[in-house]
Short mmCIF file of C-alpha atoms in Angstrom, two decimals:
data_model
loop_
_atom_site.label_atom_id
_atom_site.label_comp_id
_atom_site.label_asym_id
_atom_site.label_seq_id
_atom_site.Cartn_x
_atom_site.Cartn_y
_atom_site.Cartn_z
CA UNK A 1330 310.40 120.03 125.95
CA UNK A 1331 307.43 120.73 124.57
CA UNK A 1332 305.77 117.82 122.98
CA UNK A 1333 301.64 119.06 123.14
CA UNK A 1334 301.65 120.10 119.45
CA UNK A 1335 302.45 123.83 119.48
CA UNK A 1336 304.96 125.16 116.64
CA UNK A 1337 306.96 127.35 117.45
CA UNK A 1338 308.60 129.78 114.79
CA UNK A 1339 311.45 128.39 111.70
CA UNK A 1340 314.38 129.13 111.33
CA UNK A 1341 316.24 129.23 107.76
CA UNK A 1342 317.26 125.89 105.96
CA UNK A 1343 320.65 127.05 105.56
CA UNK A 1344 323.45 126.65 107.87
CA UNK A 1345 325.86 129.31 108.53
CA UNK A 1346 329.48 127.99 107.88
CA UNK A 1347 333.14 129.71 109.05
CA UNK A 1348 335.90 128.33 110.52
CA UNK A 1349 335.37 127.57 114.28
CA UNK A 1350 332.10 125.45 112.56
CA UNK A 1351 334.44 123.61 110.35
CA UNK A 1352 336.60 122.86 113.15
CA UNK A 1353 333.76 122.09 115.37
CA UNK A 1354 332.56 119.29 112.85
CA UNK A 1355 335.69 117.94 112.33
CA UNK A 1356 336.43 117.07 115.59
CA UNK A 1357 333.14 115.63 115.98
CA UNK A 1358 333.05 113.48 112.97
CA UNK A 1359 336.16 112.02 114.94
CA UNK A 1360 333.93 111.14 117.48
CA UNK A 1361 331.50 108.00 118.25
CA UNK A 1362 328.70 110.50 118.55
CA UNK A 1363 326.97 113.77 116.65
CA UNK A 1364 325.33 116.94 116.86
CA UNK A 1365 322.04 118.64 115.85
CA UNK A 1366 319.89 120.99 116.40
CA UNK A 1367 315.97 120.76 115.87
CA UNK A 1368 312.90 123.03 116.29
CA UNK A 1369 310.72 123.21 118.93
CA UNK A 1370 307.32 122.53 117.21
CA UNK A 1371 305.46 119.47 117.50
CA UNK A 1372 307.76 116.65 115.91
CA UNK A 1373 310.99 118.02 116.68
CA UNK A 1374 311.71 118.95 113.03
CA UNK A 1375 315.73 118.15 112.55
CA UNK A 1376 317.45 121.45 111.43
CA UNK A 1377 320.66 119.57 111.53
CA UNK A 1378 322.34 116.38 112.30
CA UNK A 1379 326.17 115.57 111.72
CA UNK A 1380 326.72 112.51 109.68
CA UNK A 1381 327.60 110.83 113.15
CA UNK A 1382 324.70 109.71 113.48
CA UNK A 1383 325.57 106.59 110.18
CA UNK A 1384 328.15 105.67 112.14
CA UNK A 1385 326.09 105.06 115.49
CA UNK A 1386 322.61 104.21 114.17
CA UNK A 1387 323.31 103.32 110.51
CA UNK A 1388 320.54 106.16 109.69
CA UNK A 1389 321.59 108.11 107.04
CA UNK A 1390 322.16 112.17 108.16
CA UNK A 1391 319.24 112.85 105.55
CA UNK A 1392 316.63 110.70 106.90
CA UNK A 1393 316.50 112.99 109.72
CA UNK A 1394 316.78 116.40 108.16
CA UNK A 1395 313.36 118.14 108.50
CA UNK A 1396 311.93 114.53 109.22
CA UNK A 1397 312.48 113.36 105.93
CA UNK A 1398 312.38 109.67 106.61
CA UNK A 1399 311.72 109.84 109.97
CA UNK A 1400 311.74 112.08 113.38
CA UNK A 1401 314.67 111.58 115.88
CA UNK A 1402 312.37 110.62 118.43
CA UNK A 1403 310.98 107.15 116.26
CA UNK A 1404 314.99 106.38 116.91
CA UNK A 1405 314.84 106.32 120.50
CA UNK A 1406 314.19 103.30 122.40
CA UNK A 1407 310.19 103.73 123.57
CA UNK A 1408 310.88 102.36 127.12
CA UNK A 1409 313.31 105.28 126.84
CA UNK A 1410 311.42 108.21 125.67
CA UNK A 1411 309.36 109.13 129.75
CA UNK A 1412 312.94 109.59 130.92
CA UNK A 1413 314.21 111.55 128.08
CA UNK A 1414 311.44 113.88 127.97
CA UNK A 1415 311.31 114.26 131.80
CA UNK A 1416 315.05 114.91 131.38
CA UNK A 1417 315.16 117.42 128.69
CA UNK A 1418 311.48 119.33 130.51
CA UNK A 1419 313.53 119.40 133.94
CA UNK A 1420 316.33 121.05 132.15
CA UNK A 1421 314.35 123.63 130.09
CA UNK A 1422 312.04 124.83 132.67
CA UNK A 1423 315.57 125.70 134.43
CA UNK A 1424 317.00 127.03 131.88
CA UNK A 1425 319.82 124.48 132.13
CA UNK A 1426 321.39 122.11 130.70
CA UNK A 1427 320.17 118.07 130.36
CA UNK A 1428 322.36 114.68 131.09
CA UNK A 1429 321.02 111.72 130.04
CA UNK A 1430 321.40 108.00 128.64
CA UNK A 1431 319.16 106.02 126.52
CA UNK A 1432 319.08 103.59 124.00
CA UNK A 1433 319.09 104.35 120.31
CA UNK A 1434 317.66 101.57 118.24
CA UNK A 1435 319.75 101.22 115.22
CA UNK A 1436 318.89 99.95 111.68
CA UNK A 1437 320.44 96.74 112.22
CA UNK A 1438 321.40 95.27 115.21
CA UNK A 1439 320.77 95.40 119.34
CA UNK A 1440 320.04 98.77 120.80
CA UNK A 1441 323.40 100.79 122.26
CA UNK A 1442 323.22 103.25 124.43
CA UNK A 1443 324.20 106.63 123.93
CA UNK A 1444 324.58 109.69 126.23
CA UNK A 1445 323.15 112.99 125.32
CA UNK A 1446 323.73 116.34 126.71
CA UNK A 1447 322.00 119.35 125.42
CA UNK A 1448 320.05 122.67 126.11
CA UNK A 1449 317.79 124.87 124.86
CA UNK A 1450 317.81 127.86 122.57
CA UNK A 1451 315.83 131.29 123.53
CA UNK A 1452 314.91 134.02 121.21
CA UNK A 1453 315.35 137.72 122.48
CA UNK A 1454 311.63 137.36 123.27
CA UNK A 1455 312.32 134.43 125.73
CA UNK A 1456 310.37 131.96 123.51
CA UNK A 1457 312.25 128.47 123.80
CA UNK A 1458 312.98 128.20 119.97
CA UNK A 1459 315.69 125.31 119.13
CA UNK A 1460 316.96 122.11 121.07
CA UNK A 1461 320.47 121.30 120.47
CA UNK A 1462 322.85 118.65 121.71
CA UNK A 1463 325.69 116.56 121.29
CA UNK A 1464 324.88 112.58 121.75
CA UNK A 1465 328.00 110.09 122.27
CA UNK A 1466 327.75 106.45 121.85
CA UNK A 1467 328.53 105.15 125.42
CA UNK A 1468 327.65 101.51 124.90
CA UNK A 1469 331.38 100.14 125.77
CA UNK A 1470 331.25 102.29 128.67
CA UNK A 1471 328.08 101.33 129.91
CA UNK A 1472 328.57 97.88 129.27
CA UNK A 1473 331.77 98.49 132.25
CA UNK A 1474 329.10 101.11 134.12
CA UNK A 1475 326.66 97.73 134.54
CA UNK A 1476 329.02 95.79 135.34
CA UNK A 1477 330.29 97.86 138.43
CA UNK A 1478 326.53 98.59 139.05
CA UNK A 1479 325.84 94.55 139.17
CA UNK A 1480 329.62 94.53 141.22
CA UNK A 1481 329.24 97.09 143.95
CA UNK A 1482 325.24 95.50 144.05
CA UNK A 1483 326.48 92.12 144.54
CA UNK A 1484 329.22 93.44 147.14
CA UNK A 1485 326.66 95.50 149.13
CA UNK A 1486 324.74 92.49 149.25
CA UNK A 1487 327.58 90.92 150.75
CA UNK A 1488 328.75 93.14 153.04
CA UNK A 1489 325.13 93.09 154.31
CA UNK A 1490 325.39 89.25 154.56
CA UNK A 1491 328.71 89.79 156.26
CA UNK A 1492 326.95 92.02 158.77
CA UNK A 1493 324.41 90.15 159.23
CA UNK A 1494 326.72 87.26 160.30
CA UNK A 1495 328.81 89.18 162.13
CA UNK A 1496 325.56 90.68 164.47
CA UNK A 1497 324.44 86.85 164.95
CA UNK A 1498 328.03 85.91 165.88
CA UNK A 1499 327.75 89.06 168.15
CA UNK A 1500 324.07 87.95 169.78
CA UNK A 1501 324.87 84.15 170.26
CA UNK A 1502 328.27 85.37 171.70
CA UNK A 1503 325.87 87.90 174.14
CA UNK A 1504 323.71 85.22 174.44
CA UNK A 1505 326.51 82.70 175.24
CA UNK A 1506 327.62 84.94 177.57
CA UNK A 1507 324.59 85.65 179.51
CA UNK A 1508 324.23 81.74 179.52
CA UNK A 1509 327.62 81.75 181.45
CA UNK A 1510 326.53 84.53 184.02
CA UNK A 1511 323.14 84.34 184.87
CA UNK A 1512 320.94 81.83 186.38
CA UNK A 1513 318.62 80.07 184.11
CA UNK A 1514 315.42 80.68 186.09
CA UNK A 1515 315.55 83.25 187.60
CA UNK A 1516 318.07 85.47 184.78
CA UNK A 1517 319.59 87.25 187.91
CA UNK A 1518 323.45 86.39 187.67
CA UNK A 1519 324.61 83.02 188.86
CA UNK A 1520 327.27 82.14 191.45
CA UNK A 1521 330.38 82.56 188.56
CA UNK A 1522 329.22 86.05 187.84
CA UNK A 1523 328.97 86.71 191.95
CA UNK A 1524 332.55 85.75 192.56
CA UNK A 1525 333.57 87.93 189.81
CA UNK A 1526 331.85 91.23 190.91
CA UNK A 1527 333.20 90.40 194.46
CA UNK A 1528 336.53 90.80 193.31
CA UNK A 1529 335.63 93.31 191.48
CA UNK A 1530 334.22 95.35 194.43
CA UNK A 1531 336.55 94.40 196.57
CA UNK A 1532 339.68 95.63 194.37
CA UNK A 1533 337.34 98.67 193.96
CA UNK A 1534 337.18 99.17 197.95
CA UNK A 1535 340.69 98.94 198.30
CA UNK A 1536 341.55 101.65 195.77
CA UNK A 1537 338.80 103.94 197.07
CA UNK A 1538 338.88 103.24 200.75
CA UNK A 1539 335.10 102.57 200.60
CA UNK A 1540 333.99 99.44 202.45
CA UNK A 1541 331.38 96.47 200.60
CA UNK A 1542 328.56 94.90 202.20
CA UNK A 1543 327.84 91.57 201.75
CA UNK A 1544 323.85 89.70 202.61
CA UNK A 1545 323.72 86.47 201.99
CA UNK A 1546 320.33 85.74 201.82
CA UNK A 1547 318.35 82.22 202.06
CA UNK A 1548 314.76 81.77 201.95
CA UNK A 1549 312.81 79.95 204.81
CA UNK A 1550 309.76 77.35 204.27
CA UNK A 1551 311.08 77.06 200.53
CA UNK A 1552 311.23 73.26 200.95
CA UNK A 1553 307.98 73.07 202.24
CA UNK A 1554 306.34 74.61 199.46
CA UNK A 1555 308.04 72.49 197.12
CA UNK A 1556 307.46 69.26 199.29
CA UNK A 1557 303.87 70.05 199.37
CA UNK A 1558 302.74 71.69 195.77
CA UNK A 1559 305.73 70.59 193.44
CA UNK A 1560 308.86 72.03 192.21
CA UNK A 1561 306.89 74.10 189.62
CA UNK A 1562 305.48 76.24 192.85
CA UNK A 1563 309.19 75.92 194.07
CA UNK A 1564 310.16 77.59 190.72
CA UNK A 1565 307.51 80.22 190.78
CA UNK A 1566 308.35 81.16 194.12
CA UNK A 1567 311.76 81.96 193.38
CA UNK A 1568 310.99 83.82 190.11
CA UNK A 1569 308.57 86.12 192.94
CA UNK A 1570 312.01 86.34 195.09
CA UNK A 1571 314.08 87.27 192.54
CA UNK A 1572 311.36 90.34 191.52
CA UNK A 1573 311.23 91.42 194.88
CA UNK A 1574 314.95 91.33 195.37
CA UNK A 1575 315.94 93.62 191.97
CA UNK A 1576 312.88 96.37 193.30
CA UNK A 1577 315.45 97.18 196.14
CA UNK A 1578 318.26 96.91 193.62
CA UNK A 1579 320.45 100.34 193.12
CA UNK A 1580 321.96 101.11 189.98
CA UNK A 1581 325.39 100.35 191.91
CA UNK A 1582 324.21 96.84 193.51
CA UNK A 1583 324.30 93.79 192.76
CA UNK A 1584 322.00 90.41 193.47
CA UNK A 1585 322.43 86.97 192.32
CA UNK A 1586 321.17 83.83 192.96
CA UNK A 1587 323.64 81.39 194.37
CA UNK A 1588 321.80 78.32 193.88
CA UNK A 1589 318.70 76.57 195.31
CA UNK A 1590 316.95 78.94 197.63
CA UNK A 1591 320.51 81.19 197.96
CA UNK A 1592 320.93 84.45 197.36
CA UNK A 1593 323.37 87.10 197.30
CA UNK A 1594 322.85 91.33 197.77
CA UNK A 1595 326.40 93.47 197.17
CA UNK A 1596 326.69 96.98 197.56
CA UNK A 1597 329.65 99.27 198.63
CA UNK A 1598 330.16 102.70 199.78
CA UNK A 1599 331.22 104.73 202.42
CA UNK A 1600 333.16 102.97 205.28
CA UNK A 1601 331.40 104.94 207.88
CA UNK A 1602 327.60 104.04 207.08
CA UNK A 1603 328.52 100.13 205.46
CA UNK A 1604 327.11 98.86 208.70
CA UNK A 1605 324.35 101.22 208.84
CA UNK A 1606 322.99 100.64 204.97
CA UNK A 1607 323.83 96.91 205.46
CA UNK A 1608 320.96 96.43 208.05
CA UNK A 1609 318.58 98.96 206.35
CA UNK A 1610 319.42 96.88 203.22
CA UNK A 1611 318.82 93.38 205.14
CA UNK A 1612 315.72 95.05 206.95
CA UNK A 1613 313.89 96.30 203.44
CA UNK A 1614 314.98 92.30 202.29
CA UNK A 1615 313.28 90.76 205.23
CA UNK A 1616 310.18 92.74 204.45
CA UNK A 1617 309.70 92.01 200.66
CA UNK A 1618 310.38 88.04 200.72
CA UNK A 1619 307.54 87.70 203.58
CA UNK A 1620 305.47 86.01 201.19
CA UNK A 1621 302.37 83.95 201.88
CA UNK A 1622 302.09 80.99 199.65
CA UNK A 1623 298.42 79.45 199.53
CA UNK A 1624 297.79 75.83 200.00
CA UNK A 1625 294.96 73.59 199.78
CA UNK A 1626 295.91 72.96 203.65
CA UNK A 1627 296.22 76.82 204.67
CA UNK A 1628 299.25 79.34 203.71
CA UNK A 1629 302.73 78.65 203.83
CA UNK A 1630 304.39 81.76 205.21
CA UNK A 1631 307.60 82.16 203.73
CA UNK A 1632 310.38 84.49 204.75
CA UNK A 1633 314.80 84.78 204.86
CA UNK A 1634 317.22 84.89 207.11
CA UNK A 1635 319.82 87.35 205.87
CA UNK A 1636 323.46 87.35 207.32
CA UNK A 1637 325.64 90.28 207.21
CA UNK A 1638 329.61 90.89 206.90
CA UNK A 1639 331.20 94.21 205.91
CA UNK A 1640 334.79 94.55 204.29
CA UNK A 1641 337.21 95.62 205.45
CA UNK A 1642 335.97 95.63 208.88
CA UNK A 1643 335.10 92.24 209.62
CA UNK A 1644 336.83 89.91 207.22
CA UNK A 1645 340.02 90.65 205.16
CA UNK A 1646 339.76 88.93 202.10
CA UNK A 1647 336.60 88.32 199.35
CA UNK A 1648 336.66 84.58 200.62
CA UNK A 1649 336.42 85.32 204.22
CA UNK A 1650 333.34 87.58 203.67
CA UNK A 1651 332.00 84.94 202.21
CA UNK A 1652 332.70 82.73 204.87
CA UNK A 1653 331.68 85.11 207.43
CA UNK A 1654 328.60 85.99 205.89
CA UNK A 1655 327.54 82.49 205.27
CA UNK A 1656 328.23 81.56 208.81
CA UNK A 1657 326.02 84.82 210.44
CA UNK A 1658 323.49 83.33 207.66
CA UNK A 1659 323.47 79.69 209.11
CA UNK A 1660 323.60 81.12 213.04
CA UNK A 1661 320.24 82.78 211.97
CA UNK A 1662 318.23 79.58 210.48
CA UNK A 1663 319.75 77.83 214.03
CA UNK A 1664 318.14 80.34 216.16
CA UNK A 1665 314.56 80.40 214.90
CA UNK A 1666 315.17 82.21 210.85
CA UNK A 1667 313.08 85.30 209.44
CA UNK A 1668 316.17 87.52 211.07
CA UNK A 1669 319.13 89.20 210.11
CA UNK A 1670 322.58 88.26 212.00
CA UNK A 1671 325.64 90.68 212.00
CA UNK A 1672 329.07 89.98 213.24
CA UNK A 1673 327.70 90.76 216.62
CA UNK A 1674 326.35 87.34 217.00
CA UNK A 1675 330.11 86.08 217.42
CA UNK A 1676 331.04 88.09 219.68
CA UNK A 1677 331.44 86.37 223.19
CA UNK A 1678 328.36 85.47 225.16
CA UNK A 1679 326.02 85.92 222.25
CA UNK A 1680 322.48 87.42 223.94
CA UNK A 1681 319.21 86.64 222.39
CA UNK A 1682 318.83 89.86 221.15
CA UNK A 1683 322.18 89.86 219.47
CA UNK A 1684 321.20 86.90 217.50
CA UNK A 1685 317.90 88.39 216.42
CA UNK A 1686 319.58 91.62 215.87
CA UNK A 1687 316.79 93.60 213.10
CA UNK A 1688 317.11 97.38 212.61
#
């Protein structure tokens, strides 16, 4: 639209009439809305305007016609007129069609909106010579067009509360839930959450014919360090364990922390190496929890004694590897600790070396 002040050429004053025109204006004059056509010079000089326009604007036809009065564009809203030119320039330089709304401000009264769609008009040489358009009032319309704007913004807004509500229910119920499994120091999962992956594994096993391997794991000298620097060097301590312990983790393991200075390493596999990766498992264990713990009165050296039962090989049930395992666990501490203990320790005439069995 060209609106730098460059005329371009007239056309004749008089409008060509036959019967598809007289239809044409009929049908609009039946209409909340009218046509026109205007040059494309510098003030949009109005060629024609149907008498549409009184009923929309309360301008008479005439005050338009070759800006008699006043230029179309002094009727458009000004907050208006960026969008309608950018509209109308869009459409031109592609040779297409433009769509647009903006307010006409009437005689009397509030502005109304109107909707205007239009083109432009090219002479044989390709020089843009006429704008032309039909504008409809649309005010009813966009009065229900706001309203579902304002309705599906207020529901968006909603649903995004709604989701936001729903991904807090969703965390605090993770959260709750990670209360309920996992120990509150050390995060690794608690005793409850233990029992359950026994089961778990165990049902597993039984389907699959693997075997599981159980290490029950407690440390040694932990009461002495918290006996002589506090239970906050207690805590740290077992905040170190429970590092070392998930470096040996596989992505198929499991480790929690039973309570106090307890802990508890699960794995399964095959049947025919569970006794094998046990000890290797128990051995790597026994390496990372010999930790020294500094003192003003020298180092405390602190280490585990690690007992291990295998299902189903050595106990039939999740509870009697439990038992089993905590037993071999408790035969270690008796016989000196910082040791693993297999079921070879209750077999009859236990040797020393049998109790102190390491791989």
């Amino acid at each position: 639209m060209k609106h730098d002040g460059v005329s371009a050429s007239a056309v004749g004053q008089g409008v060509y009439h036959d019967e598809r025109l007289d239809a044409l204006l009929s049908i609009t004059g039946r209409m909340d809305g009218y046509l026109y056509r205007c040059r494309n010079d510098a003030s949009y000089t109005m060629l024609y305007i149907s008498d549409g326009i009184f009923t929309v604007s309360g301008y008479r036809p005439s005050d338009f016609i070759h800006n008699a009065v006043r230029d179309y564009v002094s009727a458009i809203h000004p907050d208006d007129l960026a969008a309608v030119y950018a509209a109308v320039d869009t459409a031109i330089e592609a040779r297409c069609n433009w769509n647009v709304d903006y307010r006409i401000v009437p005689q009397v009264g509030e502005p109304l909106w109107v909707r205007e769609i239009g083109g432009g008009v090219w002479d044989e040489a390709g020089e843009l010579e006429f704008l032309e358009g039909f504008v409809v009032d649309i005010s009813d319309r966009k009065v229900v067009e706001d309203l579902n704007a304002e309705l599906l913004l207020e529901l968006k807004a909603a649903n995004e509360e709604l989701s936001a509500q729903k991904r807090e229910i969703e965390l605090a119920k993770q959260q709750s839930d990670h209360s309920a499994n996992h120990d509150a120091l050390t995060d690794l999962p608690n005793r409850r959450a233990f029992h359950n992956e026994l089961r778990s594994v165990i049902d597993r096993c039984d389907s699959t014919g693997q075997a599981a391997g159980l290490l029950f794991i407690d440390l040694d000298r932990f009461k002495k360090v918290n006996d002589t620097l506090g239970h906050e060097a207690g805590d740290a301590l077992l905040h170190e364990v429970a590092g070392q312990l998930r470096t040996i983790l596989r992505s198929a393991d499991f480790v929690a922390r039973l309570g106090g200075d307890e802990f508890a390493f699960l794995f399964s596999g095959e049947a025919s190496r569970a006794r094998q990766k046990a000890v290797g498992v128990a051995e790597r264990i026994l390496e990372k929890l010999r930790i020294k713990v500094p003192t003003p009165n020298g180092a405390i050296h602190v280490g585990c004694t690690v007992g291990v039962a295998i299902y189903p090989a050595e106990a039939s049930d999740s509870e009697a590897l439990i038992t089993l395992a905590d037993r071999l666990m408790y035969i270690g501490k008796k016989s000196g600790r910082n040791r693993l203990v297999t079921a070879g320790a209750l077999e009859p005439g236990p040797t020393s070396d049998d109790l102190r069995r390491t791989a």
